[in-house]
Coordinates of C-alpha atoms in Angstrom, one line a residue:
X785 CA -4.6 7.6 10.3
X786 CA -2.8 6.4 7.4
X787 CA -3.9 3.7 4.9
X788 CA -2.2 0.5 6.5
X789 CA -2.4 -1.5 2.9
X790 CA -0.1 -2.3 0.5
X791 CA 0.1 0.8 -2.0
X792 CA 0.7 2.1 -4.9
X793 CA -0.2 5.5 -4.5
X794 CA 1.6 6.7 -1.7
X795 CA 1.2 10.0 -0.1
X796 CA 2.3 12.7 -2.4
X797 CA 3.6 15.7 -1.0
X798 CA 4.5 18.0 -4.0
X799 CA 2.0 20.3 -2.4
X800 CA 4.1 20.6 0.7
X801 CA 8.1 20.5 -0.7
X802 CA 8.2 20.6 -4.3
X803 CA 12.0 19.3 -5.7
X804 CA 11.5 21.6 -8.9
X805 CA 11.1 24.7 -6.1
X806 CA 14.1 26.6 -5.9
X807 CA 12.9 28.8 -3.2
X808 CA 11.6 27.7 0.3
X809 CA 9.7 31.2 1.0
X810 CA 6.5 28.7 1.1
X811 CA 7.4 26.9 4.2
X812 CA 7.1 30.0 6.1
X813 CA 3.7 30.2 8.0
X814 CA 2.7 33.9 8.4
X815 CA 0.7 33.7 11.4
X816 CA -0.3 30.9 13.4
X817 CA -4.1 31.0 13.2
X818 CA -3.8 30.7 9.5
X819 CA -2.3 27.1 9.7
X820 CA -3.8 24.4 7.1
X821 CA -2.7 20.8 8.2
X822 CA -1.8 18.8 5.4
X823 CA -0.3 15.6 7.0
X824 CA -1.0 13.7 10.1
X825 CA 0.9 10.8 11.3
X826 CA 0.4 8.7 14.7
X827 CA 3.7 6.7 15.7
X828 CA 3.2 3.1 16.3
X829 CA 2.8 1.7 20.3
X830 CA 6.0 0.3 19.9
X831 CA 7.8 2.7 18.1
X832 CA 11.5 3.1 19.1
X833 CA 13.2 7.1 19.8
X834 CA 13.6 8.4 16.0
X835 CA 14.5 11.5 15.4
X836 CA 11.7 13.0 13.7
X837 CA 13.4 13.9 10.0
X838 CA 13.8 10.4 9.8
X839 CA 10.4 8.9 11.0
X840 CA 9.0 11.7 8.2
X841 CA 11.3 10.8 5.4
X842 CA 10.7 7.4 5.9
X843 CA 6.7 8.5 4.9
X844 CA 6.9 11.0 2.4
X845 CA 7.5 9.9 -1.0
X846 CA 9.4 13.0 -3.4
X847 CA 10.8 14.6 -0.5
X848 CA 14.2 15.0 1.2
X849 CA 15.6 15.1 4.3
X850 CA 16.9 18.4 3.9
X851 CA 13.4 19.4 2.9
X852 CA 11.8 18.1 5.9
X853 CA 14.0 19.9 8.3
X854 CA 13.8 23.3 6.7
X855 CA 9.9 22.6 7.4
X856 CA 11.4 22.2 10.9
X857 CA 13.0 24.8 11.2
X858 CA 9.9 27.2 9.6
X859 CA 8.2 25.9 12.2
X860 CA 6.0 23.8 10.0
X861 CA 6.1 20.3 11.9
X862 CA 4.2 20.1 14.9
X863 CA 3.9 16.5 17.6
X864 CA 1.3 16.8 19.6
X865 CA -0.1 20.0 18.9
X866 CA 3.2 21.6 19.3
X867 CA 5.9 22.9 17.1
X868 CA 9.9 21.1 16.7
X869 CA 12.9 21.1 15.3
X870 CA 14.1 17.8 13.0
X871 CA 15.7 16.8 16.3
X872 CA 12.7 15.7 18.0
X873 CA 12.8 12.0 19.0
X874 CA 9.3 10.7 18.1
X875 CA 7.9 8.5 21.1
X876 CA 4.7 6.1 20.8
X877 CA 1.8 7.1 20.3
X878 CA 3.2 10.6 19.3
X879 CA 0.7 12.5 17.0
X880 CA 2.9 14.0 13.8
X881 CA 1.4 16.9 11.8
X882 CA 2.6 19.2 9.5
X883 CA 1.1 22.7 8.9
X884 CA 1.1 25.2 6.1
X885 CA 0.2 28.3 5.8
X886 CA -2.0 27.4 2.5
X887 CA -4.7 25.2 2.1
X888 CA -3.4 21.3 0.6
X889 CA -3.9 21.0 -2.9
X890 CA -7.2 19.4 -3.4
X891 CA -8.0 17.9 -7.1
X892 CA -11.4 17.3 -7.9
X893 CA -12.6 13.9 -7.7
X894 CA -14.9 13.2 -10.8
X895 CA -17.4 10.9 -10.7
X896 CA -16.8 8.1 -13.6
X897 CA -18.5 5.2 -14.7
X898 CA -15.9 2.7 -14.5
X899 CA -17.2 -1.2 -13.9
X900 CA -17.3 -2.2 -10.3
X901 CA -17.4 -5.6 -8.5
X902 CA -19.2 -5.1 -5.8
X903 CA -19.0 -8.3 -3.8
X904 CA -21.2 -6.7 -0.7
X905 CA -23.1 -3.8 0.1
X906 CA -25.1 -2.3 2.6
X907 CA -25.9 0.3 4.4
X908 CA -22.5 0.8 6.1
X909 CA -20.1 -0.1 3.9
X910 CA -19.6 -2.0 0.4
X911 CA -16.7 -4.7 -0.3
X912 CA -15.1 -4.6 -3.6
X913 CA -13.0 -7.1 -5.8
X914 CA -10.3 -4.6 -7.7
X915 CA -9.0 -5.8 -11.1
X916 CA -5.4 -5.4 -11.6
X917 CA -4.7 -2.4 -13.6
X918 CA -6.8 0.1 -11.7
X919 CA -5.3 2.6 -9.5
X920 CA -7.2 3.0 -6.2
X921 CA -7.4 6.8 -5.5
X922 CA -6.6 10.1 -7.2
X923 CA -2.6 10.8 -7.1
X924 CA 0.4 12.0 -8.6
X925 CA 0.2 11.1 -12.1
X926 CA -3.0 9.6 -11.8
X927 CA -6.1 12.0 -11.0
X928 CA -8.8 10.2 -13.2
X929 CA -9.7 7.1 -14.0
X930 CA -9.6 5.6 -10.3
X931 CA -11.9 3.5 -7.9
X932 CA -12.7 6.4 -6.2
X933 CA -13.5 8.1 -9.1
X934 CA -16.1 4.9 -9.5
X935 CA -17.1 5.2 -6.3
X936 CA -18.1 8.6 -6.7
X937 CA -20.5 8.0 -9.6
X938 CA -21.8 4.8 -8.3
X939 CA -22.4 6.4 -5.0
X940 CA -23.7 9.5 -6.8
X941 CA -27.1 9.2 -5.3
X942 CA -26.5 8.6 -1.6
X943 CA -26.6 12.0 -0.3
X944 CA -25.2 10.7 2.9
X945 CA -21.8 9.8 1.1
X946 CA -19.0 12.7 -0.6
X947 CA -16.1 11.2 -2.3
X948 CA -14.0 14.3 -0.9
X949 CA -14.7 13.7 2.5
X950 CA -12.4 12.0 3.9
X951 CA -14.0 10.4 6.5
X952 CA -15.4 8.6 4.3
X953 CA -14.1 5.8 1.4
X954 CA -11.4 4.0 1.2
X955 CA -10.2 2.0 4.9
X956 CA -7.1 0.4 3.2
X957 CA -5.6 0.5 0.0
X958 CA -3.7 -2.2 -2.3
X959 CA -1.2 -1.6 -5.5
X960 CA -2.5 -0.5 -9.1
X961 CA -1.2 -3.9 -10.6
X962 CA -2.4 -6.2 -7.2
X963 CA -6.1 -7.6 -7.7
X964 CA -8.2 -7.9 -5.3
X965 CA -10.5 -7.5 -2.0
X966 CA -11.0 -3.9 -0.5
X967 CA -13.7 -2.4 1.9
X968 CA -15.2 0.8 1.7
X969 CA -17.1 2.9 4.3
X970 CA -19.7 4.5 3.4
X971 CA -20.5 6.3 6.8
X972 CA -18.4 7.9 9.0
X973 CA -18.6 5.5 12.2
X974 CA -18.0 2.7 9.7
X975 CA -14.5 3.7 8.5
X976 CA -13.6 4.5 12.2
X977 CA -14.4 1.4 13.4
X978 CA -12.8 -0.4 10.4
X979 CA -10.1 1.6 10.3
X980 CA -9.3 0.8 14.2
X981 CA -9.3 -2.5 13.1
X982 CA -6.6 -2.7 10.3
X983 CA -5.3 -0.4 12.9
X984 CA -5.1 -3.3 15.7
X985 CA -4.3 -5.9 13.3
X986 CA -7.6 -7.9 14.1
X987 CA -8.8 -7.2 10.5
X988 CA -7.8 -11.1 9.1
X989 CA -6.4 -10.8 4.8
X990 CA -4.6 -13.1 3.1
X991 CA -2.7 -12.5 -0.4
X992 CA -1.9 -15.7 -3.0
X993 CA 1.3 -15.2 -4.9
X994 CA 3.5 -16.8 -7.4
X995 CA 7.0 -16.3 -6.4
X996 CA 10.1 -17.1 -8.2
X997 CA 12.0 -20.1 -7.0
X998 CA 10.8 -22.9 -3.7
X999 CA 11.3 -21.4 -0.1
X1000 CA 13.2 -24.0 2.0
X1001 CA 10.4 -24.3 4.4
X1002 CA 7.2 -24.9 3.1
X1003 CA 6.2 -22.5 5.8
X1004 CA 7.5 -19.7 7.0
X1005 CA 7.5 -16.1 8.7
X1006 CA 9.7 -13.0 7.2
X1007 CA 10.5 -10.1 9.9
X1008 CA 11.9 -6.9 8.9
X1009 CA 11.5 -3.4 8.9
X1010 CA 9.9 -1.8 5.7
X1011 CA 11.0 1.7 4.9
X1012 CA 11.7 3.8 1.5
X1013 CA 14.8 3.1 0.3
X1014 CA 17.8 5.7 0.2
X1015 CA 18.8 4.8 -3.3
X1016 CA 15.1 4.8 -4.9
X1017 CA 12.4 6.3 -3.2
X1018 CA 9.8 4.7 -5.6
X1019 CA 10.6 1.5 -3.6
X1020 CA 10.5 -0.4 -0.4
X1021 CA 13.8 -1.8 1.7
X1022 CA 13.7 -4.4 4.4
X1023 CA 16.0 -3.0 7.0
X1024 CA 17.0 -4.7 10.6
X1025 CA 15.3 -3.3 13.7
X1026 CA 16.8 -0.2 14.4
X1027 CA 15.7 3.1 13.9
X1028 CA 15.0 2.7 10.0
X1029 CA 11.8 1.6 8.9
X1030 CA 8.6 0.4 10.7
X1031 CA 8.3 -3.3 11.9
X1032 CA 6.6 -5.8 9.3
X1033 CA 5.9 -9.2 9.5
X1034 CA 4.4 -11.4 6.3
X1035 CA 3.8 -15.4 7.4
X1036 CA 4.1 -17.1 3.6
X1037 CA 2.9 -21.3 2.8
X1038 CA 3.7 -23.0 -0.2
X1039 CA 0.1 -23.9 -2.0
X1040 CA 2.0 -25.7 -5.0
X1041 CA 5.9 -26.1 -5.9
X1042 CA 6.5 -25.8 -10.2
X1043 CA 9.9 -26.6 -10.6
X1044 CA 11.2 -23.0 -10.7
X1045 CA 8.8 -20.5 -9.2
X1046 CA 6.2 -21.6 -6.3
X1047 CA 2.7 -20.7 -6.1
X1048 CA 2.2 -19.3 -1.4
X1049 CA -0.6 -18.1 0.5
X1050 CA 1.0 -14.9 2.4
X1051 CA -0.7 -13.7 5.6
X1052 CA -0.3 -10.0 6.6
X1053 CA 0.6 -9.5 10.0
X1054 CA 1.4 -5.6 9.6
X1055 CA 0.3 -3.4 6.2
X1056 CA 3.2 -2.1 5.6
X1057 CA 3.5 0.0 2.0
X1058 CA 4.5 -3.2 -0.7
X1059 CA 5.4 -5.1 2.3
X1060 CA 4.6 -8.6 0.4
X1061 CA 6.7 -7.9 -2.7
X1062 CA 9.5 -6.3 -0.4
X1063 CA 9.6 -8.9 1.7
X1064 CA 9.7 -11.8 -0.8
X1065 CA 12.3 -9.9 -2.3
X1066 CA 14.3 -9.9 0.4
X1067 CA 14.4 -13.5 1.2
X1068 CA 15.3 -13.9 -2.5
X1069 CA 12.1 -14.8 -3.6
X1070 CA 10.6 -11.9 -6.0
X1071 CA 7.1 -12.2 -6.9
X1072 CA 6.8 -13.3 -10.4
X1073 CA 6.8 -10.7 -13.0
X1074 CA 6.8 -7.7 -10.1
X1075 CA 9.1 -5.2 -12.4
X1076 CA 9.6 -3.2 -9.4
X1077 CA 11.5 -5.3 -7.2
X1078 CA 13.5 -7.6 -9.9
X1079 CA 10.8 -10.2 -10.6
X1080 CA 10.1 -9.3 -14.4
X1081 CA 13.6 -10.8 -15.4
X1082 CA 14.5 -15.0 -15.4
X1083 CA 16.1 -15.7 -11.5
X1084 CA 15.5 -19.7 -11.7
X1085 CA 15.7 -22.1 -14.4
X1086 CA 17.3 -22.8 -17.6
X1087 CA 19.2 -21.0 -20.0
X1088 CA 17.8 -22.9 -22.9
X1089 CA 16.1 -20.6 -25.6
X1090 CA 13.0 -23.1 -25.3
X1091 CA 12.7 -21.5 -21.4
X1092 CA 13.5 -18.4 -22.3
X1093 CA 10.5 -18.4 -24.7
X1094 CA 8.3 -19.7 -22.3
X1095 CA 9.2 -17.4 -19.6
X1096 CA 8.5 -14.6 -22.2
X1097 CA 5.0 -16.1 -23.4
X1098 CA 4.1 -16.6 -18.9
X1099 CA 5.1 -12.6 -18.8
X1100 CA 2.6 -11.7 -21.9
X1101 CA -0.4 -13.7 -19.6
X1102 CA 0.1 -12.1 -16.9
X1103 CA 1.6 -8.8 -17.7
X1104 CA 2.0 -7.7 -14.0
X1105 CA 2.8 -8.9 -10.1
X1106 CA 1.3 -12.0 -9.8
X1107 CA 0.0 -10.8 -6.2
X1108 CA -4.0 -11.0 -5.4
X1109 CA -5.8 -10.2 -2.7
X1110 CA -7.5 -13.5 -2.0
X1111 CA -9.5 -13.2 1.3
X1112 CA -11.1 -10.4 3.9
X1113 CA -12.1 -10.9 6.8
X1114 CA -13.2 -8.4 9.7
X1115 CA -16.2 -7.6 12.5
X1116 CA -19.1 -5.4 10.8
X1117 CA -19.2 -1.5 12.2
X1118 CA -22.7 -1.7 13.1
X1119 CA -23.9 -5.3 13.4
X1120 CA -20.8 -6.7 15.1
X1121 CA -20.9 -10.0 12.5
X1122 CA -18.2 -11.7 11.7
X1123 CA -17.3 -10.9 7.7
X1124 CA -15.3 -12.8 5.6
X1125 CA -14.8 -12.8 1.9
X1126 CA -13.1 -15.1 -0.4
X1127 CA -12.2 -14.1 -3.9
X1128 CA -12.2 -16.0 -7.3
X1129 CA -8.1 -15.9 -8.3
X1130 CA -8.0 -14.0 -11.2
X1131 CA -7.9 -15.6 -15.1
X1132 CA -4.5 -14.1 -15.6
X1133 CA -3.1 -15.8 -12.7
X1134 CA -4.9 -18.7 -13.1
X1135 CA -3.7 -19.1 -16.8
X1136 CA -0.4 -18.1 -15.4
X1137 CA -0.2 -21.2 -12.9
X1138 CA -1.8 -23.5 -15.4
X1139 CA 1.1 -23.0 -18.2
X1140 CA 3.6 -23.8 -14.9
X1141 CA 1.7 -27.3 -14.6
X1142 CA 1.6 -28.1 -17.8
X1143 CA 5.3 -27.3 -18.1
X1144 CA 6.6 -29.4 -15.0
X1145 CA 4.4 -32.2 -16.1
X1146 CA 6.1 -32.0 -20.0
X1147 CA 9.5 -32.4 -18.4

């Protein structure tokens, strides 16, 4: 199962088809009892006929098409246990893997003592509120210095609990520069039962955001496919239905209107990767100071140096995405209570919306 959450660090596969390779000799399994899986993929219920070298490029981040269907044609991607060619049409519930014959490239997760809010813990699991800033696992770019590497110190003593295990840890991710509320398993049974749940959308999280610019309705529900775009794989595209992208829906309600930017609750009805800041992009409404998708530059307003200034001095507060994850709510593994956790909005954001007051109230 893949991490349903917003992310940051999305599934590297430089292991598996590196762009700096000339050669594709690797892709070539020698013999079949030596394959290593090192991705695994289950299509949605309601996913439509997509011909598999889409449905993967649409997952892997650094990788091409072209890439993906010489692993094809290697015999490297396998649905359902057996192997296809990049014409395959995935169906629902079809279960996608791709085998190599060498182990994945596994760093070493370090244990680290990095500050953790720990907002809950117990035998099962422990809930944590993330500061913006700190990247949620080990990745490309980023193999120290991460919750997980937290985790793994702060858990250092349960003998029960290894930070490489992957049954284990994280149930859902969010973005390095998103704050927030996350839920760990510490057992195995807890992070398949949680992970079911995110997986079946009963898991309840809600997001507060400011957003440039006022929505026409002070309430309202965005629909569109998220998938990597074409152009730049390093971000997300809404797309229509079709065959591009995986279905996404964000419901969004206007907390308080200032002048030029809005502060919204957002609701997840799917975790799709950055589906928030995609979608408010695409209805025209970046999230404030989200460099990413256009939000770090003035879309609303004046042109007067005074607003410029301002707009500047708003950016230095809150130096990233105004996006927080507010709220978490789900049904413990083991006790079958109803959870739910409510987070303070961080000072950043809140001096952030404060300076917006003050300012509609001065004019």
């Amino acid at each position: 199962m893949t991490y349903p959450e917003e992310t940051e660090d999305i599934l590297q596969c430089d292991d598996l088809f590196d762009p700096e390779e000339d050669s594709d000799e690797s892709l070539l399994p020698e013999k079949e009892n030596q394959l290593y899986e090192h991705f695994r993929f289950t299509a949605d219920r309601n996913q439509s006929l997509l011909r598999i070298d889409k449905f993967l490029t649409d997952r892997l981040t650094n990788t091409s098409r072209n890439r993906i269907q010489l692993a094809a044609e290697a015999n490297c991607i396998f649905v359902n246990g057996s192997a296809v060619k990049s014409n395959y049409r995935v169906k629902p519930m079809d279960v996608i893997t791709i085998m190599m014959s060498r182990p994945r490239f596994e760093f070493e997760i370090i244990p680290e003592n990095i500050p953790l809010d720990i907002v809950y813990e117990d035998g099962e699991l422990l809930v944590v509120n993330k500061p913006a800033g700190l990247v949620v696992h080990p990745g490309h770019g980023n193999y120290q210095g991460t919750l997980v590497n937290g985790l793994a110190y702060y858990l250092q003593d349960d003998p029960m609990y290894d930070p490489k295990d992957p049954g284990v840890g994280l149930v859902h991710r969010i973005d390095k520069n998103t704050s927030g509320l996350l839920v760990i398993a510490k057992r195995p049974e807890a992070k398949t039962n949680l992970g079911l749940q995110f997986f079946n959308k009963t898991a309840q999280r809600k997001y507060v955001a400011l957003i440039w610019g006022i929505p026409k309705e002070t309430e309202g529900r965005i629909e569109g496919n998220i998938g990597r775009d074409p152009r730049d794989r390093t971000v997300m595209a809404v797309f229509p239905d079709g065959e591009q992208g995986k279905h996404a829906v964000t419901h969004y309600h206007i907390l308080e209107k200032f002048g030029y930017v809005s502060f919204v609750e957002c609701r997840l009805e799917t975790g799709r990767t950055h589906q928030i800041r995609s979608h408010m992009r695409h209805i025209g409404h970046p999230v404030f100071n989200d460099e990413r998708y256009g939000g770090n530059v003035i879309l609303k307003g004046l042109q007067s140096s005074g607003y410029k200034q301002f707009i500047r001095n708003c950016f230095e507060v809150c130096p990233r995405q105004a996006l927080h994850a507010k709220t978490l709510g789900f049904v413990h593994p083991a006790t079958g209570e109803e959870m739910f956790f409510d987070s303070e909005i961080p000072p950043d954001m809140q001096q952030l919306t404060e300076r917006w007051r003050k300012y509609c109230r001065a004019e």
